[in-house]
PDB file of C-alpha atoms and ligand atoms in Angstrom:
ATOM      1  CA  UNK C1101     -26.940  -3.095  -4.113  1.00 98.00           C
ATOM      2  CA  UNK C1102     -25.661   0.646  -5.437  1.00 98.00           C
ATOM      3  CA  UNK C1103     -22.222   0.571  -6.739  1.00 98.00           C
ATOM      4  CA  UNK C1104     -20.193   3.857  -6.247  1.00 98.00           C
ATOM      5  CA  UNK C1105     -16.655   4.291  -7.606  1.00 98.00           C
ATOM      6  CA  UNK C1106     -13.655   5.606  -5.194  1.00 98.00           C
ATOM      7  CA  UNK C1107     -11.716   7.374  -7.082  1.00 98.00           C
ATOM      8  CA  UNK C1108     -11.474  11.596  -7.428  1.00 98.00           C
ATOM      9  CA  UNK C1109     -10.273  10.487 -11.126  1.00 98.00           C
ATOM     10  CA  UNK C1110     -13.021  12.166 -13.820  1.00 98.00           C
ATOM     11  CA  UNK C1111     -11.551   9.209 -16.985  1.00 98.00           C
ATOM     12  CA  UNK C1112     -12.684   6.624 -14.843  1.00 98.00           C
ATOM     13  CA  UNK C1113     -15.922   8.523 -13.237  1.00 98.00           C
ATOM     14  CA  UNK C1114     -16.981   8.478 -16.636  1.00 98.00           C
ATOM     15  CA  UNK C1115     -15.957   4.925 -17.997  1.00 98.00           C
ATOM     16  CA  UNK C1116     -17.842   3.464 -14.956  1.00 97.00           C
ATOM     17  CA  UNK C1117     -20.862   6.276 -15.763  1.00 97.00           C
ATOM     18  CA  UNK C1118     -20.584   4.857 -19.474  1.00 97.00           C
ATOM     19  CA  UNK C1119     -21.164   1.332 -18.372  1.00 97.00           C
ATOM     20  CA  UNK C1120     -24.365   2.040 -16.641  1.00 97.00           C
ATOM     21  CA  UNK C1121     -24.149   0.700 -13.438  1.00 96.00           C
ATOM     22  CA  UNK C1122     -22.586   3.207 -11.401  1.00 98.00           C
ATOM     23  CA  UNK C1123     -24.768   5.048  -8.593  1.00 98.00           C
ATOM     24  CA  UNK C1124     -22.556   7.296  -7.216  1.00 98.00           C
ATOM     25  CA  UNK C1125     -19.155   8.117  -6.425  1.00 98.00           C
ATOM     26  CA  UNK C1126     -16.411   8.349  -2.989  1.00 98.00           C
ATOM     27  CA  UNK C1127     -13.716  10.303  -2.518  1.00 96.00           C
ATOM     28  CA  UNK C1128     -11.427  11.178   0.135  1.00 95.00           C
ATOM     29  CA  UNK C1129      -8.230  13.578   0.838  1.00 95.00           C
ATOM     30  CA  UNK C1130      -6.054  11.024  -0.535  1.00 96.00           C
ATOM     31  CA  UNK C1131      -7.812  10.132  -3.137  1.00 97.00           C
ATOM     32  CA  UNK C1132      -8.081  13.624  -4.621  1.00 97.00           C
ATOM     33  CA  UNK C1133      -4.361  14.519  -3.829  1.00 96.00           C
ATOM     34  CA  UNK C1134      -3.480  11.593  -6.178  1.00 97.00           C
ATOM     35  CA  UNK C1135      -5.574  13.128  -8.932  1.00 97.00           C
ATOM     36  CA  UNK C1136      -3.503  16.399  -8.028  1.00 97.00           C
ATOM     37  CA  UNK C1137      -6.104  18.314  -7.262  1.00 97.00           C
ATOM     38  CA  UNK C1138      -5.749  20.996  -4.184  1.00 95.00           C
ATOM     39  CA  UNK C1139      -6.406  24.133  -3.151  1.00 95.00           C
ATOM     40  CA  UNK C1140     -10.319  25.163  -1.965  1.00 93.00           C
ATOM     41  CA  UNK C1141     -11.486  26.425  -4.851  1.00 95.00           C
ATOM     42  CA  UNK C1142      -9.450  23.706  -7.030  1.00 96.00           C
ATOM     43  CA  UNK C1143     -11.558  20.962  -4.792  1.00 97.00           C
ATOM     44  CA  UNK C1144     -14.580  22.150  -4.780  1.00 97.00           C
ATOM     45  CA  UNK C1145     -14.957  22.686  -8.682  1.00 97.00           C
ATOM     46  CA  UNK C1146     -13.732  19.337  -9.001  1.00 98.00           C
ATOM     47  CA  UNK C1147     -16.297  18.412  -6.889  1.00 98.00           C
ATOM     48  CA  UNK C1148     -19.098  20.096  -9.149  1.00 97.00           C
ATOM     49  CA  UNK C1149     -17.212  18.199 -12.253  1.00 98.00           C
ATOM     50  CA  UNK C1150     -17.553  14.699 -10.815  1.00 98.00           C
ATOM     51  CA  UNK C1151     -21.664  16.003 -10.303  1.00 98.00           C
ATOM     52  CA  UNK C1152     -22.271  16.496 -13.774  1.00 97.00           C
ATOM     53  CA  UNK C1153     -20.433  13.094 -14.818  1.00 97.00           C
ATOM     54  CA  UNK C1154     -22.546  10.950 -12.226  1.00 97.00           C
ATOM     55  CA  UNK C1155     -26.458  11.386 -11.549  1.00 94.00           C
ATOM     56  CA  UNK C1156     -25.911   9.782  -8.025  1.00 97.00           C
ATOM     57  CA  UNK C1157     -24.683  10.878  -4.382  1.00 98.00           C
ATOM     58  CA  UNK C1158     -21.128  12.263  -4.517  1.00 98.00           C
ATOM     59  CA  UNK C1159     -19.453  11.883  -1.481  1.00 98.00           C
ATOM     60  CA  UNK C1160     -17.133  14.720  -0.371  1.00 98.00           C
ATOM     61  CA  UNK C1161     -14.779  14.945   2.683  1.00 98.00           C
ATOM     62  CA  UNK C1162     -14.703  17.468   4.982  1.00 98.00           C
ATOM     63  CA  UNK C1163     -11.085  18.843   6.309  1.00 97.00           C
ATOM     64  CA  UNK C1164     -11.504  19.603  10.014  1.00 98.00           C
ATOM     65  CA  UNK C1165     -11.411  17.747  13.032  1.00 98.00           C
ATOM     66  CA  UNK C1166     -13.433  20.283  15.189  1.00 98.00           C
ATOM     67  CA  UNK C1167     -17.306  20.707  15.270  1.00 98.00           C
ATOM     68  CA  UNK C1168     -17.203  24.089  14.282  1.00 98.00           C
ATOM     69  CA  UNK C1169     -15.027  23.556  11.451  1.00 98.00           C
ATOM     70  CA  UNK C1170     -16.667  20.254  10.168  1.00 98.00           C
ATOM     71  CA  UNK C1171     -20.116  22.366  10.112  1.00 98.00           C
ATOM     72  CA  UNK C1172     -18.468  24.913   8.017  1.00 98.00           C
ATOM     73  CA  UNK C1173     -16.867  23.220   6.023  1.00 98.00           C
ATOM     74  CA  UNK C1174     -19.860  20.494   5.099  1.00 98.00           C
ATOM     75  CA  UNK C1175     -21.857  23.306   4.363  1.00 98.00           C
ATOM     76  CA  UNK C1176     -19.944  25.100   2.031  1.00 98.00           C
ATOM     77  CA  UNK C1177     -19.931  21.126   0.492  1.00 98.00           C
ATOM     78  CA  UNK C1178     -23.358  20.521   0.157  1.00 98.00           C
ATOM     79  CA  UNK C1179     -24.100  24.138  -1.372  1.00 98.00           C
ATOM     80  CA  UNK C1180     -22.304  22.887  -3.978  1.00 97.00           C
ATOM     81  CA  UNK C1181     -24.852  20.326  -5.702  1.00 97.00           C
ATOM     82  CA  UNK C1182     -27.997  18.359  -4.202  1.00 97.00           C
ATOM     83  CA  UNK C1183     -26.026  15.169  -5.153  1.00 98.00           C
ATOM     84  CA  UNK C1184     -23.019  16.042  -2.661  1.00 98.00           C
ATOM     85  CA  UNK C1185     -22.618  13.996   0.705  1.00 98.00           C
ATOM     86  CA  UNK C1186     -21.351  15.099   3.498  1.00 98.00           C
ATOM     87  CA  UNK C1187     -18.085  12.891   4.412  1.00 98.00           C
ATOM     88  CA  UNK C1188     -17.431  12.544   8.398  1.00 98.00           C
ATOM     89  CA  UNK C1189     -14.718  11.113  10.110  1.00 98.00           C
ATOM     90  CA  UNK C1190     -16.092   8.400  13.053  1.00 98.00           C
ATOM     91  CA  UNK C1191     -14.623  11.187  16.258  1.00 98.00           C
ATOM     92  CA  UNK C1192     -16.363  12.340  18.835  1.00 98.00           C
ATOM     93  CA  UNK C1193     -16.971  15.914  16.869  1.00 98.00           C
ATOM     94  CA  UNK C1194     -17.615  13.980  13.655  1.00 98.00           C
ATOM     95  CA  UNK C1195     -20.897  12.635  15.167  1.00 98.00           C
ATOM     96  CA  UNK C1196     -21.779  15.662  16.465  1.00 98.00           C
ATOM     97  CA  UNK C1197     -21.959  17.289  12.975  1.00 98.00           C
ATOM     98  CA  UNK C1198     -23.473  14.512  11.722  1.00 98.00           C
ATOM     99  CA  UNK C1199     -26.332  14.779  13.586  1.00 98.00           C
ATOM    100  CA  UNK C1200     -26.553  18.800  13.221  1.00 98.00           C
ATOM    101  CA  UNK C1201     -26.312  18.012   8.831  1.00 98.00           C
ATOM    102  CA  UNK C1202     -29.233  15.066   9.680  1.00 98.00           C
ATOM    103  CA  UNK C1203     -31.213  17.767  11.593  1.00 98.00           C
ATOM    104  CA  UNK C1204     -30.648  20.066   8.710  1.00 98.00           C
ATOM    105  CA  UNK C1205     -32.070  17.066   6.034  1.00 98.00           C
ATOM    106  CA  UNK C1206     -28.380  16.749   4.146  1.00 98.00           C
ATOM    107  CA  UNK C1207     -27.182  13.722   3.510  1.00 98.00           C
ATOM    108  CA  UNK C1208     -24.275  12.154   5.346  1.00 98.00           C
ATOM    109  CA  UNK C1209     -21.448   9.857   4.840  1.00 98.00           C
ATOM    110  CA  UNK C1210     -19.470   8.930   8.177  1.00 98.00           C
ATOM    111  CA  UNK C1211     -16.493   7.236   7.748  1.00 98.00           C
ATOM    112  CA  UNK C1212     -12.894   5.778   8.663  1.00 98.00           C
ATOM    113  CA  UNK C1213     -15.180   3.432  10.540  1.00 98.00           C
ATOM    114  CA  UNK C1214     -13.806  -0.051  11.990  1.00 98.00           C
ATOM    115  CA  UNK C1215     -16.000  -1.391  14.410  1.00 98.00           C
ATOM    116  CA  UNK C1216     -19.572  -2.402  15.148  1.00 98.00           C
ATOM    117  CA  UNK C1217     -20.349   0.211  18.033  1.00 98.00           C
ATOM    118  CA  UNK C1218     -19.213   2.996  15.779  1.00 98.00           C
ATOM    119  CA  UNK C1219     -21.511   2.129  13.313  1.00 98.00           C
ATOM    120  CA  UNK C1220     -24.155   1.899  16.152  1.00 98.00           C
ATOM    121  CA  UNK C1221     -23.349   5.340  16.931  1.00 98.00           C
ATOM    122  CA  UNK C1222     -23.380   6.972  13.455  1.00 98.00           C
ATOM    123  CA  UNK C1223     -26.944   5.290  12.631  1.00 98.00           C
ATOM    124  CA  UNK C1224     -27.748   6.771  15.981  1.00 98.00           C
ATOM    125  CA  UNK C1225     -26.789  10.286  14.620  1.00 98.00           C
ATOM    126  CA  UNK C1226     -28.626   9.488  11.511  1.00 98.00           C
ATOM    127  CA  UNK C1227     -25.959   9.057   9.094  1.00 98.00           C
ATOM    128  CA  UNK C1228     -27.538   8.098   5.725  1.00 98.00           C
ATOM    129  CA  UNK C1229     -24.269   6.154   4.837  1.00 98.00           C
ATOM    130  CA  UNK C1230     -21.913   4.337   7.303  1.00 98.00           C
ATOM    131  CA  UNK C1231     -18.519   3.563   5.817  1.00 98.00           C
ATOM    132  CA  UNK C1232     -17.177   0.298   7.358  1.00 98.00           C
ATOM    133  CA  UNK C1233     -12.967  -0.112   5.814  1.00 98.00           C
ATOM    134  CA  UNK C1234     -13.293  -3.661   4.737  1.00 97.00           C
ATOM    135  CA  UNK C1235      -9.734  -3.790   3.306  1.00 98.00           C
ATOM    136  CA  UNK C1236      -7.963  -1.898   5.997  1.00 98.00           C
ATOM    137  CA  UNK C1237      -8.791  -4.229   8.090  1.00 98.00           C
ATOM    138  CA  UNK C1238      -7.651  -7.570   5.799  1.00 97.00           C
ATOM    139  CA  UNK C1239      -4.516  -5.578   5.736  1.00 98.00           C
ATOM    140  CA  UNK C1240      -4.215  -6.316   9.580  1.00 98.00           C
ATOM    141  CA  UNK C1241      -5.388  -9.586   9.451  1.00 97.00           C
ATOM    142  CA  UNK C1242      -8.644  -8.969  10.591  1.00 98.00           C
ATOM    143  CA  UNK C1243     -11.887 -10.049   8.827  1.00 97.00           C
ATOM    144  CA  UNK C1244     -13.314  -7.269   6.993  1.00 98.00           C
ATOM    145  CA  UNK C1245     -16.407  -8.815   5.929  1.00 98.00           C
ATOM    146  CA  UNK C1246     -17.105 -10.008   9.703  1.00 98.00           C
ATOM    147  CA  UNK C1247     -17.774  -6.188  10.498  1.00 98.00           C
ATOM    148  CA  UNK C1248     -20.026  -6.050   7.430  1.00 98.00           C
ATOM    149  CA  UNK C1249     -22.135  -8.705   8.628  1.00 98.00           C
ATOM    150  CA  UNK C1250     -21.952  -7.613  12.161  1.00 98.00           C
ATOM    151  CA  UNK C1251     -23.060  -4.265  10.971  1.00 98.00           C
ATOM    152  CA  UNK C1252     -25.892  -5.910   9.253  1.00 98.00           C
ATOM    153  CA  UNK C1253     -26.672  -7.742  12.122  1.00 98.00           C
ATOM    154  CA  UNK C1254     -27.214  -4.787  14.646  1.00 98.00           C
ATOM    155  CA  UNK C1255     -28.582  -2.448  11.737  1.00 98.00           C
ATOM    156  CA  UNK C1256     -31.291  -5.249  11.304  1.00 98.00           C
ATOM    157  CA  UNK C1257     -32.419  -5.599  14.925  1.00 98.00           C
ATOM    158  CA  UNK C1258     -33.252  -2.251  15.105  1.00 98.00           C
ATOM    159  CA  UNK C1259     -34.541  -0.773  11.909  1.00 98.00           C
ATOM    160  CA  UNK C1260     -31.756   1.573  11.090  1.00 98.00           C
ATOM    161  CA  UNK C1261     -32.499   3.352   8.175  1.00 98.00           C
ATOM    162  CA  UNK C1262     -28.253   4.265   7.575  1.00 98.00           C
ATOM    163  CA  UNK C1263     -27.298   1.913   4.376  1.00 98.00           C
ATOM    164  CA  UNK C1264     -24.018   0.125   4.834  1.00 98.00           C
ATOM    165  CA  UNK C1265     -21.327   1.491   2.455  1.00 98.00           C
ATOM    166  CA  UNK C1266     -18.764  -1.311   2.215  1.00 98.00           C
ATOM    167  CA  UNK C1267     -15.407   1.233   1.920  1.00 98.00           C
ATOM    168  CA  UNK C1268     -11.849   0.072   1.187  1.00 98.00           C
ATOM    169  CA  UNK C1269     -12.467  -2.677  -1.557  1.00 98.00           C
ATOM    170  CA  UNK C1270     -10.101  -4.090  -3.134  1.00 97.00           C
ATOM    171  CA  UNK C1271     -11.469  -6.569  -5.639  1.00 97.00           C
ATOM    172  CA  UNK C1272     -14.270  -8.760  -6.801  1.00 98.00           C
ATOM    173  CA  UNK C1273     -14.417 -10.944  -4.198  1.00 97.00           C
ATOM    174  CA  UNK C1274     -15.158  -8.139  -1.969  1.00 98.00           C
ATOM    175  CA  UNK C1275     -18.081  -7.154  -3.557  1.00 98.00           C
ATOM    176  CA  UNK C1276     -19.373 -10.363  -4.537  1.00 98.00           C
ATOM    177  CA  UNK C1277     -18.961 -11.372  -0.576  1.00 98.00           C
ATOM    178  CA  UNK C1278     -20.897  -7.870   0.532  1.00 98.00           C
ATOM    179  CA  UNK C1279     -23.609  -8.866  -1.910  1.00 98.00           C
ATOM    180  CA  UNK C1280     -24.070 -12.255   0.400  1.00 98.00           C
ATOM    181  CA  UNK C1281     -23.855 -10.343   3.288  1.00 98.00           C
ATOM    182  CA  UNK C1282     -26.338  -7.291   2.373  1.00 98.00           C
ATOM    183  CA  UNK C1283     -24.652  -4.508   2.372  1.00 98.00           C
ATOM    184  CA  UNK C1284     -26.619  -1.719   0.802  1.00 98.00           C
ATOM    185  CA  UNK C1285     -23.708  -0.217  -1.266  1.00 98.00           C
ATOM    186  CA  UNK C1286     -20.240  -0.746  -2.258  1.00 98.00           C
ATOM    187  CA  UNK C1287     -17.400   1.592  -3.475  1.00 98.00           C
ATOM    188  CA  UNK C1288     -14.015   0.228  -5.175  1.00 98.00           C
ATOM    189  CA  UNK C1289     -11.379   0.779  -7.611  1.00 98.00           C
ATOM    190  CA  UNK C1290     -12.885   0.548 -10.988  1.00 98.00           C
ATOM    191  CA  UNK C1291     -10.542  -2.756 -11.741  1.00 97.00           C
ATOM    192  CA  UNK C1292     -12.823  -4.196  -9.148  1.00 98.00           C
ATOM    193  CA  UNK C1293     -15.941  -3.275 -10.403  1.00 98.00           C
ATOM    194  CA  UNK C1294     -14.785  -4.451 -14.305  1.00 97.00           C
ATOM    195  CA  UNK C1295     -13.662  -7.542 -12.794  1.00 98.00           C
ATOM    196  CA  UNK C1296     -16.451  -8.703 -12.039  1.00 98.00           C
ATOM    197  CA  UNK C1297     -16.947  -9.249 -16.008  1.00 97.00           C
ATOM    198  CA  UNK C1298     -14.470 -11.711 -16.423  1.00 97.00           C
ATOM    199  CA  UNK C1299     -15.012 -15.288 -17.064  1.00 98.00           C
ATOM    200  CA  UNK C1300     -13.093 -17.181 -19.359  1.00 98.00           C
ATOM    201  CA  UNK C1301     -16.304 -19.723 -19.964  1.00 98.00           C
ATOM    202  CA  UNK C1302     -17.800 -16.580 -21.384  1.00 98.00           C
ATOM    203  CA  UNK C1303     -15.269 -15.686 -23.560  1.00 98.00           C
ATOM    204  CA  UNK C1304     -14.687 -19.732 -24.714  1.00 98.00           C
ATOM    205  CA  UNK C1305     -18.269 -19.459 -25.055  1.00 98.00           C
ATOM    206  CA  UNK C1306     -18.303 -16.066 -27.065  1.00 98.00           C
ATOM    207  CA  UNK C1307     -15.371 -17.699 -29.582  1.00 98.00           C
ATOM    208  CA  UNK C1308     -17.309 -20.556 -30.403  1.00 98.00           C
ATOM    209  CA  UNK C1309     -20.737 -19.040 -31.112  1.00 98.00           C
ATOM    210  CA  UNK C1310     -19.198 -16.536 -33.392  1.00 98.00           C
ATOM    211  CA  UNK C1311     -16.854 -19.375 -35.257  1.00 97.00           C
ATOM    212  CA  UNK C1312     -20.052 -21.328 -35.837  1.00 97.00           C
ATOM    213  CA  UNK C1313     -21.976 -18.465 -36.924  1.00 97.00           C
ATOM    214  CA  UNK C1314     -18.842 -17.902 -39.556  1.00 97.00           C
ATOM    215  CA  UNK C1315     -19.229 -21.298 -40.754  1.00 95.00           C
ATOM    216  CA  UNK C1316     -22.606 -21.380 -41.173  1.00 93.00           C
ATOM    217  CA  UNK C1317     -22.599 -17.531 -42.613  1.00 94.00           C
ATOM    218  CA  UNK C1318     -19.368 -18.701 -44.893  1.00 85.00           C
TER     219      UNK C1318
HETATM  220  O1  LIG M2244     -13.507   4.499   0.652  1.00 52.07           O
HETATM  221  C1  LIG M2244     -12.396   4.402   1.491  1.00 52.07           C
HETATM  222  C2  LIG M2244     -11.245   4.022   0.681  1.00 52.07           C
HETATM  223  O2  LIG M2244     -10.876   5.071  -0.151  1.00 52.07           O
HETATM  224  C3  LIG M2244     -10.081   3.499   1.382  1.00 52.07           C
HETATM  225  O3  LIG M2244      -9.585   2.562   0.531  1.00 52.07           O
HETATM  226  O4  LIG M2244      -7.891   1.126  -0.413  1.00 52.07           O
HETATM  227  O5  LIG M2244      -7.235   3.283   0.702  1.00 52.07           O
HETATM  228  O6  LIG M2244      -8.047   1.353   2.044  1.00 52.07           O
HETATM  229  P1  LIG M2244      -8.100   2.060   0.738  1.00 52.07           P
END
């Protein structure tokens, strides 16, 4: 299972880089207004920044809503570095341009997805990730996870090469749930990936090996 961070924040790109278990890393429009960063140019250097933190894919969203302008703009994204993705929204035009970027061999990311036929439809435009919103859809009170194994399901019967990127996590549970379930790749906060360290066993466990040792070393 790849972990990717979601964040457009370079501090914690690198503190999940430095633990050595990140494989890539998601952003979106919100995401990199919170780090403050806008304007073209502005974006798209901080684009080549989070590329030379990370070895992995680097998913970056395009703008537009229209064909045209999705095909501009997700080429102008994927000159940028081999690494970069190609971020799609789930419409009618985002599909479109996913297929032209899988026709063209650059990777694609489609996203803002929520049920199982739009996933059917993006592996049918080739997408090489599918981005399922897990947490947007708790947030209605709607299972998440259901869609992930759904998604699995369907991806299954058919062979569909498009990994499963479980979006919109929120916390450990999440990923440790789209582990059971197979999905090929998540992307959270970086609380949720560091959560999954903590167990107080462990550290109950650490304190008395080292107080022994301290006895024994006295
Ligand atoms: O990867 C999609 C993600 O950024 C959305 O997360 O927490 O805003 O629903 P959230």
């Amino acid at each position: 299972m790849k972990f990717f961070i979601d964040t457009a924040n370079l501090d914690q790109i690198k503190e999940a880089e430095d633990l050595g278990v990140l494989d890539g890393v998601t952003t979106n429009p919100s995401l990199m207004a919170k780090e403050g960063i806008t304007g073209e140019e502005n974006i798209l250097n901080h684009y080549k920044k989070i590329c030379e933190i990370v070895e992995g894919d680097v998913s970056a969203e395009v703008i537009a809503t229209d064909y045209e302008g999705m095909v501009k703009q997700g080429e102008e994204l994927a000159a940028l570095n081999p690494q970069i993705v190609v971020k799609l929204p789930l419409i009618e035009d985002g599909i479109k341009a996913c297929k032209y970027f899988t026709d063209k061999g650059i990777k694609t990311n489609v996203t803002l997805v929520f049920s199982v036929g739009q996933a059917l439809l993006a592996a049918k435009a080739g997408a090489t990730y599918v981005s399922p919103f897990l947490g947007r859809l708790d947030d209605i009170s709607t299972d998440g996870m259901n869609l992930i194994e759904e998604i699995r399901t369907v991806y299954d019967n058919y062979g569909f090469k498009t990994q499963i990127l479980a979006a919109s996590v929120r916390n450990t549970m999440h990923i440790v749930n789209c582990a059971k379930l197979g999905s090929d790749v998540m992307t959270g906060p970086l609380s949720a990936i560091k959560g999954l360290l903590k167990h107080p066993l462990t550290d109950i466990g650490l304190a008395k090996f080292l107080a022994d040792y301290a006895k024994g070393n006295a």
